[in-house]
CSV table of C-alpha atoms and ligand atoms in Angstrom, one decimal:
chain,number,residue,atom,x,y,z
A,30,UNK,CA,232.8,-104.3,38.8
A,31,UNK,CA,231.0,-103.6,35.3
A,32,UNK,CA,230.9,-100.1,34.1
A,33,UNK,CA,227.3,-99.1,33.3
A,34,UNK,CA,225.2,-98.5,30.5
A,35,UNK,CA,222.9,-95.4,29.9
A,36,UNK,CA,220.7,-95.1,27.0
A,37,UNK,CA,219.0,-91.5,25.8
A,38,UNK,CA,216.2,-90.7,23.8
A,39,UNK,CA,216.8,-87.3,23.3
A,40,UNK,CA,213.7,-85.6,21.9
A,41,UNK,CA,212.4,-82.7,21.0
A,42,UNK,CA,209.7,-83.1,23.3
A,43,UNK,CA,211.1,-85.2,26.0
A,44,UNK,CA,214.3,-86.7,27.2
A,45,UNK,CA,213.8,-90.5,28.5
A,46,UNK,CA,217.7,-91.9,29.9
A,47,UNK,CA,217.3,-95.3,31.0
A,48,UNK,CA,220.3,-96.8,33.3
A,49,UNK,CA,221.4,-100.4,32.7
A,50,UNK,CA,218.9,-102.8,34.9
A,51,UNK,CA,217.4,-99.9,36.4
A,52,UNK,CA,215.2,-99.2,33.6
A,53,UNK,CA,213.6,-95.4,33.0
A,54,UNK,CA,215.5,-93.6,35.5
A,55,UNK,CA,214.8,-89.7,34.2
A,56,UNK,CA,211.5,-88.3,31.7
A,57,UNK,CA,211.6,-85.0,32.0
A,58,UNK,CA,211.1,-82.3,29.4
A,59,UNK,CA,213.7,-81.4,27.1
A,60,UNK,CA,215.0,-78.0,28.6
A,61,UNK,CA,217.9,-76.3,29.9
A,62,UNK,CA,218.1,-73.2,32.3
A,63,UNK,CA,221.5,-71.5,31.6
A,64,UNK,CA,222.8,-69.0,33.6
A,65,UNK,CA,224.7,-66.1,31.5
A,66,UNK,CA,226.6,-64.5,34.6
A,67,UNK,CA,228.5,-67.3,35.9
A,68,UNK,CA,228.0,-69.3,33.0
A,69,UNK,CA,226.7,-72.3,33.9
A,70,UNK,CA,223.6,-74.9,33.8
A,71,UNK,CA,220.8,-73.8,36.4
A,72,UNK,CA,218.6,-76.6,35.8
A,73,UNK,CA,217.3,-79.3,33.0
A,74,UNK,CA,213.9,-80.9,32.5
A,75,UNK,CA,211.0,-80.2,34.8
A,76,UNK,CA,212.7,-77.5,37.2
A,77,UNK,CA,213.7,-75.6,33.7
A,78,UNK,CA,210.4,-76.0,32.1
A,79,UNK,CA,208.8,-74.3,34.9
A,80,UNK,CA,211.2,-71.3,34.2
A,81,UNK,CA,210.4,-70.8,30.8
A,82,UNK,CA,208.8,-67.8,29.9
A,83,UNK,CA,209.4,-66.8,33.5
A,84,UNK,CA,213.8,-65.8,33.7
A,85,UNK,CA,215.3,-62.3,34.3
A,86,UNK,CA,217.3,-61.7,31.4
A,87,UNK,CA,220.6,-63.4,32.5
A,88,UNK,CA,218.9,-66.4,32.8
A,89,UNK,CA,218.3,-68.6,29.6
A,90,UNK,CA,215.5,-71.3,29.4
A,91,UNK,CA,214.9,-72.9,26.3
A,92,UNK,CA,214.4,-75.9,24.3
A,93,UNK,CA,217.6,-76.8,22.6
A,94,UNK,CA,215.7,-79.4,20.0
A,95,UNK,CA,213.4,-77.7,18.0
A,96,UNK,CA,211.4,-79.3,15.3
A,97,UNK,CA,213.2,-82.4,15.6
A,98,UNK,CA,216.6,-80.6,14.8
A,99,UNK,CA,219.3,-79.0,16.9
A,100,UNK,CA,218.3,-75.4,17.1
A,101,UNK,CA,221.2,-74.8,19.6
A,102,UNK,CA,224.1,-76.7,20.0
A,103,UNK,CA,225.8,-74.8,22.8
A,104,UNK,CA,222.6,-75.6,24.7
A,105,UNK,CA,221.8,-78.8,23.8
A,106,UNK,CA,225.6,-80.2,24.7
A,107,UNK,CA,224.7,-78.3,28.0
A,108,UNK,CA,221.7,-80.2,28.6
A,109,UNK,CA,222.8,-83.3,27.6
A,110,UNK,CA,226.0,-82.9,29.8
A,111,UNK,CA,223.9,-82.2,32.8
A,112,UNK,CA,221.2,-84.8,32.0
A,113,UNK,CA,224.2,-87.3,32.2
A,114,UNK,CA,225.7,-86.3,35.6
A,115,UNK,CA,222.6,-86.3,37.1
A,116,UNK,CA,221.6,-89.8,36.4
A,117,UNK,CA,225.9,-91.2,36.6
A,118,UNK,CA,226.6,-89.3,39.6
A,119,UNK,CA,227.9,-91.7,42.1
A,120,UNK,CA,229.0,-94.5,39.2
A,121,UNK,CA,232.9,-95.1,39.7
A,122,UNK,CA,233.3,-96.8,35.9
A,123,UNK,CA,232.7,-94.5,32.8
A,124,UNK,CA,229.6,-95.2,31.2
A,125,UNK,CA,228.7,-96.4,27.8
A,126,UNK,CA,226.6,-94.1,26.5
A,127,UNK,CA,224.1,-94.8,23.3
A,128,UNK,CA,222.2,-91.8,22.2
A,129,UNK,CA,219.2,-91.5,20.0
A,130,UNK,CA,218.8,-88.4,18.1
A,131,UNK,CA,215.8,-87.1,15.9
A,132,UNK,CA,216.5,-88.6,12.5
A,133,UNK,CA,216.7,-85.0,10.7
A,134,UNK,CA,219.6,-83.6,13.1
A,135,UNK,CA,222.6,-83.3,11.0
A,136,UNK,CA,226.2,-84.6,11.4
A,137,UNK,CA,227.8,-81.7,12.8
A,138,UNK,CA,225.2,-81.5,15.3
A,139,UNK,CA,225.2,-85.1,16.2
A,140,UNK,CA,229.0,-84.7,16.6
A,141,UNK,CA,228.2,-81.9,19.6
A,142,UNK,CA,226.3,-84.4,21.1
A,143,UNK,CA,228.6,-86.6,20.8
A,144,UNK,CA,231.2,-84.8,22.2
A,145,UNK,CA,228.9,-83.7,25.1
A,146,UNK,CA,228.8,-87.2,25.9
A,147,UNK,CA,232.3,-87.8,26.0
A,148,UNK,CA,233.0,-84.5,28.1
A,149,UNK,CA,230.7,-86.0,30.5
A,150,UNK,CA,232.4,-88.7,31.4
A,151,UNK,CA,231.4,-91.7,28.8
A,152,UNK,CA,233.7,-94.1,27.9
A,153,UNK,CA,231.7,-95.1,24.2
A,154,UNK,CA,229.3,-93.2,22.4
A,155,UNK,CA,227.2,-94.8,20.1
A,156,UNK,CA,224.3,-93.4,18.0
A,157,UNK,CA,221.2,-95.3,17.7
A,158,UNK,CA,218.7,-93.9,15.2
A,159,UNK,CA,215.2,-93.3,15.9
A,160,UNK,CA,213.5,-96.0,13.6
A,161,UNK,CA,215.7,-98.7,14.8
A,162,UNK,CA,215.2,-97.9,18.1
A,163,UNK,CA,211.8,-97.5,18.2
A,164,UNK,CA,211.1,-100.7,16.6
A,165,UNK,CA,213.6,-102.8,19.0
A,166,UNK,CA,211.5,-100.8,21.8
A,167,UNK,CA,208.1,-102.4,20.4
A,168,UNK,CA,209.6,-105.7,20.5
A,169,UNK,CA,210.2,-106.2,17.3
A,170,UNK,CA,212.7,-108.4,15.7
A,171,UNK,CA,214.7,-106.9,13.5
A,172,UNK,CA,217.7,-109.1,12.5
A,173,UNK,CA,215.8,-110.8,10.2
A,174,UNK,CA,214.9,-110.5,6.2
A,175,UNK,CA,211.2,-109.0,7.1
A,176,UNK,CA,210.4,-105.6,6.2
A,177,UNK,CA,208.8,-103.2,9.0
A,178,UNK,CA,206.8,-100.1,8.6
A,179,UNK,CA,207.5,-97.7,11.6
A,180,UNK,CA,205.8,-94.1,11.7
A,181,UNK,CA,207.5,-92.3,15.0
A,182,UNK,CA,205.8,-89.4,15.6
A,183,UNK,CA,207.2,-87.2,18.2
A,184,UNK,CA,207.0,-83.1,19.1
A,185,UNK,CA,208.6,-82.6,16.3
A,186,UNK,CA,208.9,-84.7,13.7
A,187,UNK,CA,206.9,-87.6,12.0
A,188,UNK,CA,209.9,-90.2,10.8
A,189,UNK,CA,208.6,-92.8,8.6
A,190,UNK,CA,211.1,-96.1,7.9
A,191,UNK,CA,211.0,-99.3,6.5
A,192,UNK,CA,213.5,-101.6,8.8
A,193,UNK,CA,214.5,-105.0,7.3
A,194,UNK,CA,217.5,-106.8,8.5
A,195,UNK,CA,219.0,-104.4,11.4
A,196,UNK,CA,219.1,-101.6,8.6
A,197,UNK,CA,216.8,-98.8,7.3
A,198,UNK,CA,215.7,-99.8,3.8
A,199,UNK,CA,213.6,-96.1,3.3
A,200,UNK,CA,213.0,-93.1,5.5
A,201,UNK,CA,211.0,-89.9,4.8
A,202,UNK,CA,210.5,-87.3,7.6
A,203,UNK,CA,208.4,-84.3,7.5
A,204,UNK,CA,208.6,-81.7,10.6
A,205,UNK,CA,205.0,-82.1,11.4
A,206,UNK,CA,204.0,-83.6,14.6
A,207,UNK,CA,202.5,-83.1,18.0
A,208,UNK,CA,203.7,-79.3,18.2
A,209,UNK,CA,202.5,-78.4,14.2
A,210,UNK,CA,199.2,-80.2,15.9
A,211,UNK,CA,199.0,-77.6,19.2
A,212,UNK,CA,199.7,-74.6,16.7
A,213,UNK,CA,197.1,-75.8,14.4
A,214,UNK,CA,194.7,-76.1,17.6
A,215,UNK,CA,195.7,-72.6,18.7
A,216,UNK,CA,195.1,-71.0,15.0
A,217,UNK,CA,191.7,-72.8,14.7
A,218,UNK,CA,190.1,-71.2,17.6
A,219,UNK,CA,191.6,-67.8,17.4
A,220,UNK,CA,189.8,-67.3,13.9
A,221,UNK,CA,186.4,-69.5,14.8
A,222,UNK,CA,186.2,-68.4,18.4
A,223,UNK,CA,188.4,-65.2,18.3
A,224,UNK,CA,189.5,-66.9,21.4
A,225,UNK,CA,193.7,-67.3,22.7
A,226,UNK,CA,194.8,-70.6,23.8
A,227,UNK,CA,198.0,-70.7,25.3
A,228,UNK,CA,199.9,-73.9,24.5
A,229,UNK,CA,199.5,-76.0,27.3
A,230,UNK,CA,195.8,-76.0,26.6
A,231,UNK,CA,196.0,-77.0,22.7
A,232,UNK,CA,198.1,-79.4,23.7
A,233,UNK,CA,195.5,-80.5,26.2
A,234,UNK,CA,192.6,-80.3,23.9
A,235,UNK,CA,194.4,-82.2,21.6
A,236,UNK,CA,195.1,-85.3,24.2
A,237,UNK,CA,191.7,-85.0,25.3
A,238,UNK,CA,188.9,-84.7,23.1
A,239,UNK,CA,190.5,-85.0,19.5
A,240,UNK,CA,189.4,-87.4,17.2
A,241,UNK,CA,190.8,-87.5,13.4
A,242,UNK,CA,188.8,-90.6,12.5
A,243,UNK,CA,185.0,-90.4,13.9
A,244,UNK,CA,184.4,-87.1,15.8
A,245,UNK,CA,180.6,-86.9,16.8
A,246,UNK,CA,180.6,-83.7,18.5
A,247,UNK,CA,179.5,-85.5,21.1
A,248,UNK,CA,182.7,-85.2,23.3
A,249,UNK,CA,183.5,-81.9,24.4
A,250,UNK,CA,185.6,-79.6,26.7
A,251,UNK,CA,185.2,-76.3,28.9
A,252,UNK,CA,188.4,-74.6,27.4
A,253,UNK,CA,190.0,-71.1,29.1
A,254,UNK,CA,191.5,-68.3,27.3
A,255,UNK,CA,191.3,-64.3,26.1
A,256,UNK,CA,188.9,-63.0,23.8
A,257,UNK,CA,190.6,-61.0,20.9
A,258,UNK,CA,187.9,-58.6,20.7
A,259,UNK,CA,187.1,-57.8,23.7
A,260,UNK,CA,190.7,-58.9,25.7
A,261,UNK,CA,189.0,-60.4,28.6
A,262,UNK,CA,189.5,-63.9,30.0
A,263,UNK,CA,186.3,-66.0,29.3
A,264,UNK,CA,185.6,-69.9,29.0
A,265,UNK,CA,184.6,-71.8,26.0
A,266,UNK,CA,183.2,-74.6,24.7
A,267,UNK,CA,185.1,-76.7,22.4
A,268,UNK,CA,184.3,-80.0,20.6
A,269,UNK,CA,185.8,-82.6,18.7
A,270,UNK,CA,184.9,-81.6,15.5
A,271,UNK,CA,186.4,-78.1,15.9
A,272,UNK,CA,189.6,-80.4,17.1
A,273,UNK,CA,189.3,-82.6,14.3
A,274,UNK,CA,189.4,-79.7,12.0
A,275,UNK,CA,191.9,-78.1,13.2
A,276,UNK,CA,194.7,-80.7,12.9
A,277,UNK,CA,192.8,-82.1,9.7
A,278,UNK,CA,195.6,-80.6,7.5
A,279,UNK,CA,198.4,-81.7,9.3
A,280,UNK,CA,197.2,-85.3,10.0
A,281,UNK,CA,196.8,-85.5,5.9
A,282,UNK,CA,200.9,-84.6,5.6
A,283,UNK,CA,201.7,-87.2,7.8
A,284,UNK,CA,199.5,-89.3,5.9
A,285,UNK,CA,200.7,-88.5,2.9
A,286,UNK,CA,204.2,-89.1,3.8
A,287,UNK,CA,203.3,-92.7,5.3
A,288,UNK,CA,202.1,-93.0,1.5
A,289,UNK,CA,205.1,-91.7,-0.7
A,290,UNK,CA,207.2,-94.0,1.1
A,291,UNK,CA,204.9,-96.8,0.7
A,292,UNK,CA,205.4,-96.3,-2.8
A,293,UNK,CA,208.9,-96.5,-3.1
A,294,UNK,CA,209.0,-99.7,-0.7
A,295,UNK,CA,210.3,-102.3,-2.7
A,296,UNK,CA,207.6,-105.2,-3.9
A,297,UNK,CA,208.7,-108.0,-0.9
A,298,UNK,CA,209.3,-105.3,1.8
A,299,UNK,CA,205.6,-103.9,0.6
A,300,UNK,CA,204.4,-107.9,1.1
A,301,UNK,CA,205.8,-108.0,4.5
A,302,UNK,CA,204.4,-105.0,5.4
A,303,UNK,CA,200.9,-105.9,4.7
A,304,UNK,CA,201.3,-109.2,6.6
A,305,UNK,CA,203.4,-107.2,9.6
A,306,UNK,CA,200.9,-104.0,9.4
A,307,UNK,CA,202.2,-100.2,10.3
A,308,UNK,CA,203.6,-99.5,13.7
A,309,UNK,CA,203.0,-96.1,15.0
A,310,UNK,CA,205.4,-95.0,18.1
A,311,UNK,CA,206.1,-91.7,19.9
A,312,UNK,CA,203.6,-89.5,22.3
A,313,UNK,CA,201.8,-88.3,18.4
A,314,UNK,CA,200.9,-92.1,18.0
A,315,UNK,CA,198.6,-91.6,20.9
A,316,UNK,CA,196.6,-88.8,18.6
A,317,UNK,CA,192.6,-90.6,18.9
A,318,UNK,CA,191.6,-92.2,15.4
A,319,UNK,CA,194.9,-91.7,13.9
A,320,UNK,CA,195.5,-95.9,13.3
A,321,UNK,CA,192.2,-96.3,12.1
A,322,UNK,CA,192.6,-93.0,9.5
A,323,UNK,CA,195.5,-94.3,8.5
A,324,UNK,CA,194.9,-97.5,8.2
A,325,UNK,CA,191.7,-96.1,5.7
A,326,UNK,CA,194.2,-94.2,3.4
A,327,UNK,CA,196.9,-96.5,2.8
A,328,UNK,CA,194.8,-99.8,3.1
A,329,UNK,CA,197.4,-101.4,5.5
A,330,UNK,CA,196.5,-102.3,8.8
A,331,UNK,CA,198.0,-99.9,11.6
A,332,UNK,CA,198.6,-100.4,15.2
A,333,UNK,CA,199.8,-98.2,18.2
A,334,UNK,CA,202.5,-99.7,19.9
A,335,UNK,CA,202.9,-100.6,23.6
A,336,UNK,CA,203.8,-98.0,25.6
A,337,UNK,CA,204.1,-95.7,22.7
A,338,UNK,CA,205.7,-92.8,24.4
A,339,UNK,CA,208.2,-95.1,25.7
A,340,UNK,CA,209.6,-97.2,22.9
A,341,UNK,CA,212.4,-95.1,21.3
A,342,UNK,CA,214.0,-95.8,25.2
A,343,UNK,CA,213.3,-98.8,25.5
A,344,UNK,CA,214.7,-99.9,22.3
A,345,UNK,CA,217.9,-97.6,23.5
A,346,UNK,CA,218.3,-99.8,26.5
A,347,UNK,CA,218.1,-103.4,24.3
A,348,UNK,CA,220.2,-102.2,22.1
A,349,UNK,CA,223.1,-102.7,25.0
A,350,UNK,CA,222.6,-106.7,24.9
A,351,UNK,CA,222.7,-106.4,20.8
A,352,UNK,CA,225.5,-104.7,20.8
A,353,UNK,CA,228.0,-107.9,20.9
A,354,UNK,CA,226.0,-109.6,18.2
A,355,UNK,CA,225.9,-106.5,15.9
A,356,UNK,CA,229.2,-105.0,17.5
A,357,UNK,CA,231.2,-106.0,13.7
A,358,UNK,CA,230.2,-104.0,10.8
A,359,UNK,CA,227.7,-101.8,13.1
A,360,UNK,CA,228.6,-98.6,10.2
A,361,UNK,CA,226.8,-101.0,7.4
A,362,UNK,CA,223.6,-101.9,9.2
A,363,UNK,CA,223.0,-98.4,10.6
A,364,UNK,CA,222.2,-99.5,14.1
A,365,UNK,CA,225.3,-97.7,15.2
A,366,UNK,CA,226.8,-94.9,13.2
A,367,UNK,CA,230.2,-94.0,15.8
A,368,UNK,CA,232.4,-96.4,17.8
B,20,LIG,N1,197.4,-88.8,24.1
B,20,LIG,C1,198.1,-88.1,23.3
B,20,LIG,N2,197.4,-87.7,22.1
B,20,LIG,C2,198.1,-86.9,21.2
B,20,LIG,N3,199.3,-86.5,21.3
B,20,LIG,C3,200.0,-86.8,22.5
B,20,LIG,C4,199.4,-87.6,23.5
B,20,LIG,N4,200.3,-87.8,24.5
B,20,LIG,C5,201.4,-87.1,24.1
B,20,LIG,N5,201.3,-86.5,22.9
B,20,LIG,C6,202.2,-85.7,22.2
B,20,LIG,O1,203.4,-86.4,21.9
B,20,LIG,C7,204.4,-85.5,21.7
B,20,LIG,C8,205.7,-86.0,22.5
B,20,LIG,O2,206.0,-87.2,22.0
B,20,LIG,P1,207.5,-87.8,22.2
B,20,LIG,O3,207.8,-87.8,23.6
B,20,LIG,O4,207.5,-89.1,21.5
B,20,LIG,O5,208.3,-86.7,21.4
B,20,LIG,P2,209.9,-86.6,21.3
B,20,LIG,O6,210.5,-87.9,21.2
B,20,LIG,O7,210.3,-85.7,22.4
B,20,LIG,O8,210.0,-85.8,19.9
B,20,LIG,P3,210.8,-86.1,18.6
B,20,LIG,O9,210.8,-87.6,18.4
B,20,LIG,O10,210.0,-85.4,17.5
B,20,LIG,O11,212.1,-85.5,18.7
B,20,LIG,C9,204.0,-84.1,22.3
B,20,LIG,O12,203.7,-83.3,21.2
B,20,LIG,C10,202.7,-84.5,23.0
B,20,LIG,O13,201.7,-83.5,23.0
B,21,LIG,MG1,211.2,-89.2,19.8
């Protein structure tokens, strides 16, 4: 009997754990439930994102990973503990476990998760990071001497790399991505419309109608909320041009990012990446117009991914047959950074 392997993408937004030759097993929200009387886990993903906002005070729901980093490591370990049980349950061998964490989460905090992990019942814990992964996941080979551009832009952060060989050559991330975008949405129609969005529905403007590239005004949506003057529900209508506004600042960081670490690229990696083009990745990447607007600032063709939302995990769950190959040396080419 072979022991089994579960890969996690464990995101700010969204955890993804695939299960060796099973595939995507669990994509729920990234949240935890905590009960402070007995002191235990009530619920992760789904079941606790319905709680939020919603507990009696001895009951904690949160989001353990915010802004791409860990805001809370007691909570995080306890998600990630449960996450794991839930999906190796009935396994009789300990699981290898790789885990992909945001690339801006620190050492120390990628050592709780680590240990979480471990406590849970793995028998390996290896770290994948996000760029590498996300790349493998877009079926991308890697291993060779060809320089990749990869923007993964998640809930939290936008991580920009450039992957030649197995190993990160550059990486700049800033902490704006699709949450900086729903705040921006909210903040936008409070002053133009004195109207309150709740999240949900920025984040559903923002999927629906928003356009950084061409808006026309033409596409439009009915959107509910509270008037600040007057404090009474009423319904509005939004377009996207107001959308495109809104999220105009924020779409020019990322930008701007994607273009100080174009300039740093060395002169061959910069060649390749002209040839290769950019790769966006992560649920952001799906933001409409963003490949052609980027594409338009830094003159190098862009492209969104397959499956966008789902590379990071994927690229998790190949990294499993790579791991013989790239199993010697794994600390020098970054693909793996504990044994
Ligand atoms: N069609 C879409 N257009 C724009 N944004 C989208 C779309 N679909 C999903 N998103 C956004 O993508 C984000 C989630 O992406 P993803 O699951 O890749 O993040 P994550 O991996 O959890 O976060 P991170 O990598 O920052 O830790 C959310 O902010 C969500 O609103
Ligand atoms: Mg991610």
């Amino acid at each position: 009997m072979s022991s089994i392997d579960i890969g996690i993408d464990l995101g700010t937004a969204n955890t993804i754990i695939t299960v060796g030759g099973k595939g995507i097993v669990i994509n729920e929200p990234s949240v935890v439930a905590y009960d402070k009387k007995k002191k235990s886990v009530l619920a992760v993903g789904e079941e606790a994102y319905r709680m939020l906002g919603r507990t009696p005070e001895y009951i904690v729901a949160m989001k353990p990973l915010a802004d791409g980093v860990i805001s809370d490591n007691v909570m995080a370990e306890a998600m990630v503990s449960e996450f794991i049980h839930k999906v190796s349950g009935s396994m009789l061998l300990k699981p290898r476990i790789i885990i992909c964490v945001p690339s801006s989460v620190t050492d120390v905090e990628t050592r709780a998760v680590v240990e979480a992990a471990l406590s849970a019942g793995a028998r390996k814990v290896f770290i994948i990071e996000e760029p590498i992964a996300a790349l493998l996941g877009a079926g991308i080979d890697i291993s060779k001497p060809n320089g990749y551009m990869v923007v993964d832009i998640g809930g939290g952060t936008a991580d920009v790399a450039v992957v030649s060989f197995n190993g990160i050559v550059k990486s700049q991330s800033v902490k704006v991505a699709g949450n900086k975008l729903d705040e921006a949405i909210i903040r936008y129609v409070s002053q133009k419309y004195k109207l309150l969005i709740g999240e949900k529905t920025a984040e559903n403007i923002k999927k629906t109608i928003t356009n950084v590239y061409n808006p026309t005004g033409l596409k439009k949506m009915q959107v509910k909320g509270r008037h600040l003057l007057r404090g009474l529900p009423v319904t509005m209508e939004i377009t996207d041009l107001d959308a495109a506004e809104a999220v105009a600042e924020n779409v020019m960081e990322i930008i701007d990012n994607i273009k100080s670490v174009l300039e740093v690229t060395p002169p061959e990696l910069i060649g390749d990446i002209h040839e290769n083009g950019i790769i966006l990745t992560g649920g952001g990447a799906l933001l409409g117009g963003l490949d052609k607007a980027i594409a338009q600032e830094t003159r190098v063709k862009c492209y969104v991914a397959e499956n966008a939302l789902e590379c990071v995990a994927r690229g998790v769950e190949k990294a499993f047959s790579l791991s013989e190959e790239l199993l010697d040396g794994f600390e020098k080419i970054s693909l793996y950074r504990y044994k």
